[in-house]
């Protein structure tokens, strides 16, 4: 199976530069459906699903490889190499912001610019650093995935049974872009919420835009400012949008900010 | 002329305000900025606070940490993407800090120009359902654990069995050496002048050595078969009759009191492992000697007709019960023995394995007249022409 199939990579548009969009924890590349089309005129847009999400190849899921964000970053670099990307723009939401940071350290030539939407290098508080969650709260989240996983799986599991060849099952496909295999969801939650990439931020050489929402409980403004300070060549834009997904709730603002930046 | 009257009985009309406030489910409405603007009494009662206190809060303020994260990362995007979500499992945190498991449906209400007006959420208590789901999860975990334990047990059993069979193979091999010494010693003694009593004892000794040697062969073959080595055959086109004659002679010399009549008509060479066919014949005759009526002769026949080699061994005596015939060729099967000689119950099993390895078959027919084991195997016409 090729990298393109494994990560369900979709390229559109015709610019000479590439803009790669990476989705965060929870959903798949559909997260960018209100944003990516705006750049198809000037850029070659690249969308993909992380292994374990969306229409990626679930059989390619390897608990060891994807037990750290580095495994996801390796996939991103592989996709970039496969497409021959150089000097492109990377746009990563949520946990994919850090995946992009790691990929840019592994392959600095690939991305000239990084756009980090709602980034957090560490979700758990640590001394002076306020990540937004206590270790206990994250433990509870992970535990609730263990003993309450039926609740999530009831809404998320059926995608693996959905069959695109049978249109009469199309009702089954509603909610599908947020569904994933419960075991993989659990593992992805763990790697997302327990990772610590603070030390990687000062090493980034690409110019960076941090897009921060107001009132984001997953990645607070404080965290956004921290990321902006730690990155050597970075600017911060606070969007007039609330929640963790401005790519859905305020796509015009996201598009405008990215356009100004690139 | 008939007048059709309304059939509805007069009664109180439904009060929609009351239906909203006291519906058998919780309602809340959220402004575009995420703040709760309206909530019904049912939900307020569930939460244990006046409805007024819930206004201005966000839905996520009513949830536990896990629910909050999942709401932000999964359900809010879903709502934005498809305009609704259904059957989402959430835990509300009540005023007293306890959890209330609910199922939530939600739908956006938009104006004609597409502007979001409200997001409406309906909540249903799901305490029992959640408990049932958790029991299912627990049951599945328990089943998985039991399956894993069983697999471990099975693996251990398999290893034990392998060890046992290796042990048998080693044992069988080591038993041959002392037996060979005994045999050599007996042969040397026979060359010295001996009295009649001593010769009789030497006969007995050598008979026992021969029988023991056959038993060890069977054990080794069995263990080898079980260890995956299979029944090794040294096939060659060669005469079979001399080997069969030798087998019969050997057994005659051991069982002096028994009559063995042999009729061999094998004019051609046969493509087979003659040693193995000899072992098969020897096992079948030994079986007839052990179970047949001592007074009646044992008849052995070998012939070729219609491209088939057929060897049969027949004895008189009580027939083999029908139910025993089914398990006769299984390893370690032993019938009721009259002679008091104990075997391992491997002879017939090995014989049937030899038959199978040659692409032939071994069958038994037993009635009050006689018990007859018949081995047949196809013989290539080219070899039959020689």
Coordinates of C-alpha atoms in Angstrom, one line a residue:
Chain A
X1 CA 0.0 0.0 0.0
X2 CA 1.4 3.4 -1.0
X3 CA 1.7 6.3 1.4
X4 CA -0.9 8.1 -0.7
X5 CA -3.4 5.3 -0.1
X6 CA -2.4 4.7 3.5
X7 CA -3.1 8.3 4.5
X8 CA -5.9 8.9 2.0
X9 CA -3.9 11.8 0.6
X10 CA -6.0 14.2 -1.6
X11 CA -4.3 16.9 -3.8
X12 CA -6.1 19.7 -5.5
X13 CA -5.4 23.1 -7.0
X14 CA -2.6 24.2 -9.2
X15 CA -0.2 26.5 -7.6
X16 CA 3.6 26.0 -7.7
X17 CA 3.7 26.0 -3.9
X18 CA 2.1 23.3 -1.8
X19 CA -0.1 23.9 1.3
X20 CA -0.5 20.8 3.5
X21 CA -3.4 20.6 5.9
X22 CA -3.3 18.3 8.8
X23 CA -6.3 17.5 11.0
X24 CA -6.2 17.2 14.8
X25 CA -7.5 14.8 17.4
X26 CA -11.1 13.9 16.9
X27 CA -11.9 14.1 13.2
X28 CA -10.4 13.8 9.8
X29 CA -9.4 16.0 6.8
X30 CA -13.0 17.2 6.4
X31 CA -12.1 19.6 9.2
X32 CA -10.6 21.8 6.4
X33 CA -13.5 21.7 4.1
X34 CA -14.3 25.4 4.7
X35 CA -10.7 26.5 4.5
X36 CA -8.7 24.5 2.0
X37 CA -10.8 25.3 -1.1
X38 CA -9.9 29.0 -0.6
X39 CA -6.3 28.3 -1.4
X40 CA -6.8 26.0 -4.4
X41 CA -6.3 28.9 -6.8
X42 CA -2.8 29.8 -5.6
X43 CA -1.6 26.6 -4.0
X44 CA -1.5 22.9 -4.6
X45 CA -3.5 21.8 -1.6
X46 CA -2.7 18.5 0.1
X47 CA -5.1 17.0 2.6
X48 CA -4.7 13.7 4.4
X49 CA -5.9 11.6 7.3
X50 CA -3.6 10.4 10.0
X51 CA -3.4 6.6 10.2
X52 CA -6.3 5.5 12.4
X53 CA -8.6 8.4 11.4
X54 CA -11.0 9.0 8.5
X55 CA -10.4 6.9 5.4
X56 CA -6.8 6.0 6.3
X57 CA -5.8 2.4 6.2
X58 CA -6.6 1.1 9.7
X59 CA -4.6 -2.0 9.0
X60 CA -1.5 0.2 8.9
X61 CA -2.0 1.2 12.5
X62 CA 1.0 0.2 14.6
X63 CA 0.7 0.8 18.3
X64 CA 4.4 1.2 18.7
X65 CA 5.0 3.6 15.9
X66 CA 2.0 5.8 16.7
X67 CA 2.7 5.6 20.4
X68 CA 4.5 9.0 20.0
X69 CA 3.9 12.0 17.8
X70 CA 7.2 11.3 16.1
X71 CA 5.5 8.4 14.3
X72 CA 2.9 10.7 12.9
X73 CA 5.5 13.2 11.9
X74 CA 7.4 10.5 10.0
X75 CA 4.2 9.8 8.0
X76 CA 4.0 13.6 7.2
X77 CA 7.6 13.6 6.0
X78 CA 6.9 10.5 3.9
X79 CA 3.9 12.1 2.3
X80 CA 6.0 15.3 1.6
X81 CA 8.8 13.3 0.1
X82 CA 6.4 11.2 -2.0
X83 CA 4.9 14.5 -3.4
X84 CA 8.3 16.1 -3.7
X85 CA 7.4 19.0 -1.5
X86 CA 10.0 21.8 -0.9
X87 CA 9.4 25.2 0.7
X88 CA 5.7 24.6 1.2
X89 CA 3.3 25.8 3.8
X90 CA 2.1 23.5 6.5
X91 CA -1.2 24.1 8.3
X92 CA -1.8 22.0 11.4
X93 CA -4.8 22.0 13.7
X94 CA -4.6 21.0 17.4
X95 CA -2.2 18.1 17.9
X96 CA -1.1 18.3 14.3
X97 CA 0.5 21.6 15.1
X98 CA 3.1 19.8 17.1
X99 CA 3.3 17.0 14.5
X100 CA 4.1 19.7 11.9
X101 CA 6.8 21.2 14.3
X102 CA 8.4 17.7 14.6
X103 CA 8.2 17.1 10.8
X104 CA 9.8 20.5 10.1
X105 CA 12.7 19.5 12.4
X106 CA 13.1 16.2 10.6
X107 CA 12.9 17.7 7.1
X108 CA 13.6 21.5 7.3
X109 CA 13.6 21.9 3.5
X110 CA 10.0 20.7 3.2
X111 CA 8.1 23.6 4.8
X112 CA 9.1 27.3 4.6
X113 CA 6.2 28.3 6.8
X114 CA 4.1 26.7 9.5
X115 CA 0.6 27.7 10.5
X116 CA -0.3 26.3 13.9
X117 CA -4.0 26.4 14.7
X118 CA -4.8 26.0 18.4
X119 CA -1.4 24.5 19.2
X120 CA -0.3 23.2 22.6
X121 CA 3.1 21.7 23.2
X122 CA 1.9 20.2 26.5
X123 CA -1.6 19.9 27.9
X124 CA -0.7 19.1 31.4
X125 CA 0.3 21.8 33.9
X126 CA 4.0 21.6 34.9
X127 CA 5.3 24.0 37.6
X128 CA 5.1 27.6 36.1
X129 CA 3.8 26.2 32.8
X130 CA 0.0 26.2 32.6
X131 CA -1.1 23.6 30.1
X132 CA -4.8 23.8 31.1
X133 CA -5.2 20.4 32.6
X134 CA -4.0 18.7 35.7
X135 CA -2.4 15.3 35.4
X136 CA -5.4 14.0 37.3
X137 CA -7.8 15.4 34.8
X138 CA -5.9 13.8 31.9
X139 CA -5.8 10.5 33.8
X140 CA -9.5 10.8 34.2
X141 CA -10.0 11.4 30.5
X142 CA -7.9 8.4 29.6
X143 CA -9.6 6.3 32.3
X144 CA -13.0 7.4 31.0
X145 CA -12.0 6.2 27.6
X146 CA -11.2 2.8 29.2
X147 CA -14.3 2.2 31.3
X148 CA -16.7 4.4 29.5
X149 CA -15.5 3.6 26.0
X150 CA -18.9 2.1 25.0
X151 CA -20.3 5.7 25.1
X152 CA -17.7 6.8 22.6
X153 CA -17.6 3.7 20.6
X154 CA -21.4 3.8 20.2
X155 CA -21.0 7.0 18.3
X156 CA -17.6 6.4 16.7
X157 CA -17.1 2.7 16.0
X158 CA -19.6 2.0 13.2
X159 CA -17.4 3.7 10.6
X160 CA -15.3 0.6 10.3
X161 CA -18.4 -1.3 9.2
X162 CA -19.7 1.3 6.8
X163 CA -19.5 0.3 3.2
X164 CA -19.2 2.9 0.5
X165 CA -20.2 0.3 -2.1
X166 CA -23.7 0.2 -0.6
X167 CA -25.4 3.5 -0.9
X168 CA -28.4 2.3 1.0
X169 CA -26.2 2.4 4.1
X170 CA -25.4 6.1 3.5
X171 CA -27.3 7.0 6.7
X172 CA -24.7 5.0 8.5
X173 CA -22.1 7.5 7.2
X174 CA -23.5 10.5 9.1
X175 CA -21.2 11.3 12.1
X176 CA -18.6 9.2 10.3
X177 CA -15.9 11.8 9.9
X178 CA -15.6 11.9 13.7
X179 CA -15.7 8.2 14.1
X180 CA -12.7 6.0 14.5
X181 CA -11.8 2.6 16.0
X182 CA -12.3 2.9 19.8
X183 CA -8.9 1.3 20.5
X184 CA -7.1 3.7 18.2
X185 CA -9.0 6.7 19.6
X186 CA -7.9 5.7 23.0
X187 CA -4.2 5.4 21.9
X188 CA -4.4 8.7 20.0
X189 CA -5.9 10.5 23.0
X190 CA -3.1 9.2 25.1
X191 CA -0.3 10.3 22.8
X192 CA -2.0 13.7 22.2
X193 CA -2.7 14.6 25.8
X194 CA 0.5 13.2 27.4
X195 CA 3.0 14.5 25.0
X196 CA 5.5 17.3 25.8
X197 CA 7.1 19.1 22.9
X198 CA 8.1 22.3 24.6
X199 CA 11.8 21.6 24.0
X200 CA 11.3 21.3 20.3
X201 CA 9.8 24.8 19.8
X202 CA 13.1 26.8 20.0
X203 CA 14.7 24.6 17.3
X204 CA 12.1 25.5 14.6
X205 CA 13.7 27.4 11.8
X206 CA 10.6 27.9 9.6
X207 CA 8.6 31.1 10.0
X208 CA 5.5 30.4 12.0
X209 CA 2.0 31.8 12.4
X210 CA 0.1 30.9 15.6
X211 CA -3.7 31.1 15.2
X212 CA -5.3 31.3 18.6
X213 CA -9.0 31.3 19.5
X214 CA -10.6 33.1 22.4
X215 CA -12.0 30.8 25.0
X216 CA -10.4 27.6 23.9
X217 CA -10.4 25.2 26.7
X218 CA -8.2 22.7 24.9
X219 CA -5.5 25.2 24.1
X220 CA -5.8 28.4 26.0
X221 CA -4.6 31.9 25.0
X222 CA -1.9 31.5 27.6
X223 CA -0.6 28.4 25.8
X224 CA -0.8 30.2 22.5
X225 CA 1.3 33.0 23.8
X226 CA 3.8 30.5 25.2
X227 CA 4.1 28.8 21.8
X228 CA 4.6 32.2 20.1
X229 CA 7.3 33.2 22.6
X230 CA 9.2 29.9 22.3
X231 CA 9.2 29.8 18.5
X232 CA 12.2 31.9 17.1
X233 CA 10.4 33.3 14.1
X234 CA 6.7 33.5 15.0
X235 CA 3.7 35.8 15.0
X236 CA 0.5 35.4 16.9
X237 CA -3.0 36.2 15.7
X238 CA -5.9 35.9 18.1
X239 CA -9.1 35.1 16.2
X240 CA -12.5 36.5 17.3
X241 CA -13.7 32.9 17.5
X242 CA -14.5 30.7 20.4
X243 CA -13.8 27.1 20.9
X244 CA -11.1 24.8 19.6
X245 CA -12.1 24.5 15.9
X246 CA -12.0 28.0 14.2
X247 CA -11.5 26.1 10.9
X248 CA -15.2 25.2 11.3
X249 CA -16.6 28.0 13.4
X250 CA -14.7 31.0 11.8
X251 CA -13.3 29.7 8.5
X252 CA -13.2 33.2 6.9
X253 CA -11.0 34.5 9.7
X254 CA -8.7 31.6 9.4
X255 CA -8.4 32.0 5.6
X256 CA -7.8 35.7 5.9
X257 CA -5.1 35.2 8.6
X258 CA -3.3 32.5 6.5
X259 CA -3.5 34.6 3.4
X260 CA -2.0 37.6 5.2
X261 CA 0.8 35.4 6.5
X262 CA 1.8 33.7 3.3
Chain B
X1 CA -79.3 12.2 6.2
X2 CA -76.3 11.6 8.5
X3 CA -74.3 14.2 10.3
X4 CA -70.7 13.3 10.8
X5 CA -69.6 14.6 14.1
X6 CA -66.1 15.1 15.4
X7 CA -65.1 12.0 17.3
X8 CA -62.6 13.7 19.7
X9 CA -63.9 13.7 23.2
X10 CA -63.9 17.1 24.9
X11 CA -60.9 17.5 27.3
X12 CA -58.1 19.7 28.3
X13 CA -56.0 21.1 25.4
X14 CA -52.2 20.5 25.5
X15 CA -50.3 23.4 27.0
X16 CA -47.2 23.9 24.9
X17 CA -45.4 26.0 27.5
X18 CA -46.0 23.3 30.1
X19 CA -44.9 20.6 27.6
X20 CA -41.6 22.5 27.2
X21 CA -41.0 23.0 30.9
X22 CA -42.1 19.6 32.2
X23 CA -41.3 17.4 29.2
X24 CA -40.0 13.9 30.0
X25 CA -36.6 15.1 28.7
X26 CA -34.2 17.9 29.2
X27 CA -34.2 20.9 26.8
X28 CA -31.6 23.6 26.4
X29 CA -31.0 26.3 23.8
X30 CA -27.6 27.8 23.1
X31 CA -26.8 31.2 21.5
X32 CA -24.3 31.4 18.7
X33 CA -21.6 32.5 21.2
X34 CA -22.1 29.2 23.1
X35 CA -24.1 30.6 26.1
X36 CA -27.2 28.8 27.3
X37 CA -30.2 31.1 26.9
X38 CA -33.1 28.8 27.7
X39 CA -33.4 25.6 29.7
X40 CA -36.5 23.7 30.8
X41 CA -37.5 22.8 34.3
X42 CA -36.9 19.1 33.8
X43 CA -33.3 19.6 33.1
X44 CA -32.9 22.1 36.0
X45 CA -34.4 19.5 38.3
X46 CA -32.1 16.8 37.1
X47 CA -29.1 19.1 37.6
X48 CA -30.4 20.1 41.1
X49 CA -30.2 23.9 40.5
X50 CA -32.8 26.6 39.5
X51 CA -33.0 27.1 35.8
X52 CA -31.9 30.6 36.3
X53 CA -28.4 29.5 37.4
X54 CA -27.8 27.6 34.2
X55 CA -28.4 30.6 32.0
X56 CA -25.3 32.2 30.6
X57 CA -23.2 29.0 31.1
X58 CA -21.8 26.9 28.3
X59 CA -22.9 23.3 27.7
X60 CA -19.3 22.3 28.4
X61 CA -19.6 23.8 31.9
X62 CA -22.1 21.1 32.7
X63 CA -19.8 18.3 31.6
X64 CA -16.9 16.4 33.2
X65 CA -13.4 16.9 31.8
X66 CA -13.5 14.0 29.4
X67 CA -16.9 15.1 28.1
X68 CA -15.6 18.6 27.7
X69 CA -12.6 17.5 25.6
X70 CA -14.7 15.2 23.5
X71 CA -17.4 17.9 23.0
X72 CA -14.8 20.3 21.7
X73 CA -12.9 17.9 19.6
X74 CA -15.7 15.7 18.3
X75 CA -19.2 16.8 18.8
X76 CA -18.9 20.6 18.2
X77 CA -17.2 19.9 14.9
X78 CA -19.9 17.4 14.0
X79 CA -22.6 19.9 14.8
X80 CA -21.0 22.5 12.7
X81 CA -20.4 20.1 9.8
X82 CA -23.8 18.4 9.5
X83 CA -26.0 20.8 11.5
X84 CA -26.9 18.1 14.1
X85 CA -25.7 15.2 16.0
X86 CA -27.6 12.3 17.5
X87 CA -27.1 9.8 20.4
X88 CA -24.0 11.3 21.9
X89 CA -23.2 9.9 25.3
X90 CA -22.3 12.6 27.8
X91 CA -22.0 12.8 31.6
X92 CA -23.6 15.9 33.2
X93 CA -22.2 17.0 36.6
X94 CA -25.0 17.8 38.9
X95 CA -25.0 20.4 41.6
X96 CA -24.0 17.9 44.2
X97 CA -21.0 16.8 42.1
X98 CA -22.5 13.4 41.1
X99 CA -22.7 12.3 37.5
X100 CA -25.8 12.0 35.4
X101 CA -25.3 9.9 32.3
X102 CA -27.3 11.3 29.4
X103 CA -27.8 10.8 25.7
X104 CA -27.9 14.0 23.7
X105 CA -29.4 15.0 20.4
X106 CA -28.7 18.4 19.0
X107 CA -29.8 20.5 16.1
X108 CA -28.8 23.9 14.8
X109 CA -31.7 26.4 14.1
X110 CA -30.7 28.8 11.4
X111 CA -32.4 31.8 9.9
X112 CA -33.4 31.9 6.2
X113 CA -30.1 33.6 5.3
X114 CA -28.2 30.8 7.0
X115 CA -27.3 32.8 10.1
X116 CA -27.1 30.6 13.2
X117 CA -29.9 31.5 15.6
X118 CA -29.7 28.8 18.2
X119 CA -28.4 25.3 18.8
X120 CA -31.0 23.2 20.5
X121 CA -30.1 20.2 22.6
X122 CA -32.4 17.5 23.9
X123 CA -31.1 15.3 26.7
X124 CA -32.4 11.9 27.8
X125 CA -31.4 10.1 31.0
X126 CA -29.3 7.1 30.3
X127 CA -28.4 5.7 33.7
X128 CA -29.6 2.2 33.1
X129 CA -28.5 2.2 29.5
X130 CA -25.0 3.3 30.5
X131 CA -24.9 0.7 33.3
X132 CA -25.9 -2.0 30.8
X133 CA -23.3 -0.8 28.3
X134 CA -20.6 -0.9 30.9
X135 CA -21.7 -4.4 31.8
X136 CA -21.3 -5.3 28.2
X137 CA -17.8 -3.8 28.1
X138 CA -16.9 -5.6 31.3
X139 CA -18.3 -8.9 29.9
X140 CA -16.3 -8.4 26.8
X141 CA -13.1 -7.7 28.8
X142 CA -13.8 -10.8 30.9
X143 CA -14.3 -12.9 27.8
X144 CA -11.1 -11.6 26.3
X145 CA -9.2 -12.3 29.5
X146 CA -10.7 -15.8 29.7
X147 CA -9.8 -16.4 26.0
X148 CA -6.2 -15.2 26.7
X149 CA -6.0 -17.5 29.7
X150 CA -7.3 -20.4 27.7
X151 CA -4.7 -19.7 25.0
X152 CA -1.9 -19.7 27.5
X153 CA -3.2 -23.0 28.9
X154 CA -3.4 -24.4 25.5
X155 CA 0.2 -23.3 24.7
X156 CA 1.5 -24.9 27.8
X157 CA -0.4 -28.1 27.0
X158 CA 1.0 -28.1 23.6
X159 CA 4.6 -27.6 24.9
X160 CA 4.0 -30.4 27.4
X161 CA 2.8 -32.7 24.7
X162 CA 5.8 -31.9 22.5
X163 CA 8.1 -32.6 25.4
X164 CA 6.3 -35.9 26.2
X165 CA 6.7 -37.0 22.6
X166 CA 10.3 -36.0 22.4
X167 CA 10.8 -38.0 25.6
X168 CA 9.2 -41.0 24.0
X169 CA 11.4 -40.7 21.0
X170 CA 14.6 -40.4 23.0
X171 CA 13.5 -43.3 25.3
X172 CA 12.7 -45.5 22.4
X173 CA 16.1 -44.9 20.9
X174 CA 17.9 -45.5 24.1
X175 CA 16.1 -48.8 24.7
X176 CA 17.4 -50.3 21.5
X177 CA 21.0 -50.4 22.7
X178 CA 20.6 -52.7 25.8
X179 CA 18.3 -54.8 23.7
X180 CA 20.9 -55.2 21.1
X181 CA 23.4 -56.3 23.8
X182 CA 21.0 -58.9 25.1
X183 CA 20.4 -60.2 21.6
X184 CA 24.2 -60.4 20.9
X185 CA 24.8 -62.2 24.2
X186 CA 22.1 -64.7 23.5
X187 CA 23.5 -65.4 20.0
X188 CA 27.0 -66.0 21.5
X189 CA 25.6 -68.4 24.2
X190 CA 23.8 -70.3 21.5
X191 CA 27.1 -71.0 19.8
X192 CA 28.4 -72.7 23.1
X193 CA 27.2 -76.2 23.9
X194 CA 24.0 -75.9 25.9
X195 CA 21.6 -78.3 27.5
X196 CA 17.9 -78.5 26.5
X197 CA 16.7 -76.3 29.3
X198 CA 19.1 -73.5 28.4
X199 CA 18.2 -73.7 24.8
X200 CA 14.5 -73.3 25.7
X201 CA 15.4 -70.3 27.8
X202 CA 17.4 -68.8 25.0
X203 CA 14.5 -69.3 22.6
X204 CA 12.3 -67.4 25.1
X205 CA 14.9 -64.6 25.5
X206 CA 15.3 -64.1 21.8
X207 CA 11.5 -64.2 21.3
X208 CA 11.1 -61.5 23.9
X209 CA 13.9 -59.5 22.3
X210 CA 12.2 -59.6 19.0
X211 CA 8.9 -58.6 20.4
X212 CA 10.4 -55.8 22.4
X213 CA 12.2 -54.6 19.3
X214 CA 8.9 -54.5 17.4
X215 CA 7.3 -52.5 20.3
X216 CA 10.1 -50.0 20.3
X217 CA 9.8 -49.6 16.5
X218 CA 6.1 -48.8 17.0
X219 CA 6.7 -46.3 19.8
X220 CA 9.4 -44.5 17.7
X221 CA 7.2 -44.4 14.6
X222 CA 4.3 -43.1 16.6
X223 CA 6.4 -40.4 18.4
X224 CA 8.0 -39.4 15.1
X225 CA 4.6 -39.1 13.4
X226 CA 3.3 -36.9 16.2
X227 CA 6.4 -34.7 16.1
X228 CA 5.6 -33.8 12.6
X229 CA 8.3 -36.0 11.0
X230 CA 5.6 -38.0 9.4
X231 CA 5.9 -41.6 8.3
X232 CA 9.2 -41.7 6.4
X233 CA 9.1 -44.1 3.4
X234 CA 12.1 -45.6 1.5
X235 CA 10.3 -46.5 -1.6
X236 CA 11.9 -48.6 -4.3
X237 CA 10.8 -51.1 -6.9
X238 CA 11.8 -54.4 -5.3
X239 CA 10.7 -57.9 -4.4
X240 CA 8.4 -58.0 -1.4
X241 CA 8.0 -61.7 -0.9
X242 CA 11.3 -62.4 0.8
X243 CA 10.6 -59.8 3.5
X244 CA 7.1 -61.2 4.2
X245 CA 8.5 -64.8 4.4
X246 CA 11.1 -63.6 6.9
X247 CA 8.5 -61.9 9.0
X248 CA 6.4 -65.1 9.2
X249 CA 9.5 -67.2 9.9
X250 CA 10.5 -64.9 12.7
X251 CA 7.1 -65.1 14.4
X252 CA 6.9 -68.8 13.9
X253 CA 10.2 -69.2 15.7
X254 CA 8.9 -67.2 18.6
X255 CA 5.4 -68.6 18.8
X256 CA 6.4 -72.2 18.5
X257 CA 3.0 -73.5 19.6
X258 CA 1.0 -71.5 17.0
X259 CA 0.3 -72.4 13.4
X260 CA 0.8 -69.6 10.8
X261 CA -0.2 -70.5 7.2
X262 CA 1.3 -68.3 4.6
X263 CA 0.2 -68.1 0.9
X264 CA 2.3 -65.6 -1.1
X265 CA 1.8 -65.1 -4.8
X266 CA 3.8 -62.0 -5.7
X267 CA 5.4 -62.6 -9.1
X268 CA 6.4 -58.9 -9.7
X269 CA 8.5 -56.3 -8.0
X270 CA 6.5 -53.7 -6.2
X271 CA 7.2 -50.0 -5.7
X272 CA 7.0 -49.7 -1.9
X273 CA 9.0 -49.5 1.3
X274 CA 9.5 -53.2 1.9
X275 CA 10.7 -52.7 5.4
X276 CA 7.5 -50.8 6.3
X277 CA 5.2 -53.4 4.6
X278 CA 7.1 -56.0 6.6
X279 CA 6.4 -54.1 9.7
X280 CA 2.7 -53.7 8.8
X281 CA 2.5 -57.5 8.2
X282 CA 4.3 -58.2 11.4
X283 CA 2.1 -55.9 13.4
X284 CA -1.0 -57.6 12.0
X285 CA 0.2 -61.1 12.6
X286 CA 1.3 -60.1 16.2
X287 CA -2.2 -58.8 16.6
X288 CA -3.8 -62.0 15.4
X289 CA -1.5 -64.0 17.7
X290 CA -2.5 -61.9 20.7
X291 CA -6.3 -61.8 20.1
X292 CA -7.0 -64.9 17.9
X293 CA -8.2 -68.3 19.2
X294 CA -4.9 -70.2 20.1
X295 CA -6.2 -73.5 18.6
X296 CA -6.9 -72.1 15.2
X297 CA -4.3 -71.3 12.6
X298 CA -3.5 -67.8 11.4
X299 CA -3.7 -67.4 7.7
X300 CA -1.6 -64.8 5.8
X301 CA -2.1 -64.0 2.2
X302 CA -0.3 -61.7 -0.3
X303 CA -1.3 -61.3 -3.9
X304 CA -1.6 -58.8 -6.8
X305 CA -4.7 -58.5 -8.9
X306 CA -6.2 -55.7 -11.0
X307 CA -3.4 -53.3 -10.1
X308 CA -3.9 -53.8 -6.4
X309 CA -1.5 -55.4 -3.9
X310 CA -3.6 -57.2 -1.3
X311 CA -2.2 -58.5 2.0
X312 CA -4.7 -60.0 4.5
X313 CA -4.2 -61.7 7.8
X314 CA -7.1 -63.8 9.3
X315 CA -7.6 -65.5 12.6
X316 CA -10.4 -67.4 14.3
X317 CA -12.0 -66.6 17.7
X318 CA -14.5 -64.2 19.1
X319 CA -15.3 -61.4 16.7
X320 CA -14.3 -57.8 17.5
X321 CA -17.4 -55.9 18.8
X322 CA -18.7 -53.4 16.3
X323 CA -18.1 -50.4 18.5
X324 CA -14.5 -51.4 19.1
X325 CA -13.9 -51.7 15.3
X326 CA -14.3 -47.9 15.0
X327 CA -11.5 -47.1 17.4
X328 CA -9.3 -50.1 16.5
X329 CA -6.8 -48.0 14.5
X330 CA -6.5 -45.2 17.1
X331 CA -3.3 -45.0 19.0
X332 CA -3.2 -46.8 22.4
X333 CA -6.4 -48.7 21.7
X334 CA -6.3 -52.1 23.4
X335 CA -8.9 -54.8 23.2
X336 CA -9.5 -57.4 25.9
X337 CA -6.5 -59.6 25.8
X338 CA -6.6 -63.3 26.6
X339 CA -3.0 -64.2 26.5
X340 CA -1.8 -61.8 29.2
X341 CA 0.8 -60.3 27.0
X342 CA 0.7 -56.6 27.3
X343 CA 1.2 -54.4 24.3
X344 CA 1.1 -50.6 23.8
X345 CA -1.9 -50.5 21.5
X346 CA 0.2 -48.9 18.8
X347 CA 0.6 -51.9 16.4
X348 CA -2.6 -51.4 14.4
X349 CA -2.3 -47.6 14.5
X350 CA 1.2 -47.8 13.0
X351 CA 0.0 -50.4 10.4
X352 CA -2.8 -48.1 9.3
X353 CA -0.3 -45.2 9.1
X354 CA 2.0 -47.3 6.9
X355 CA -1.0 -48.2 4.7
X356 CA -1.9 -44.5 4.4
X357 CA 1.6 -43.4 3.6
X358 CA 1.6 -45.9 0.7
X359 CA -1.7 -44.4 -0.6
X360 CA -3.5 -47.6 0.4
X361 CA -5.9 -48.6 3.1
X362 CA -6.3 -51.1 5.9
X363 CA -9.7 -52.4 6.8
X364 CA -11.1 -55.0 9.2
X365 CA -14.0 -57.4 8.9
X366 CA -14.9 -59.5 11.9
X367 CA -17.6 -62.1 12.4
X368 CA -17.9 -65.3 14.3
X369 CA -16.2 -67.2 11.4
X370 CA -13.0 -65.1 11.3
X371 CA -11.4 -61.7 11.9
X372 CA -9.7 -60.5 8.8
X373 CA -7.5 -57.4 8.4
X374 CA -7.0 -56.5 4.7
X375 CA -4.3 -54.1 3.4
X376 CA -4.6 -52.9 -0.2
X377 CA -2.5 -50.5 -2.1
X378 CA -2.5 -49.5 -5.8
X379 CA 0.4 -50.9 -7.7
X380 CA 1.6 -49.0 -10.8
X381 CA 0.9 -51.0 -14.0
X382 CA 4.4 -50.3 -15.2
X383 CA 5.9 -52.1 -12.2
X384 CA 3.4 -54.9 -12.5
X385 CA 4.6 -55.6 -16.1
X386 CA 8.1 -56.3 -15.0

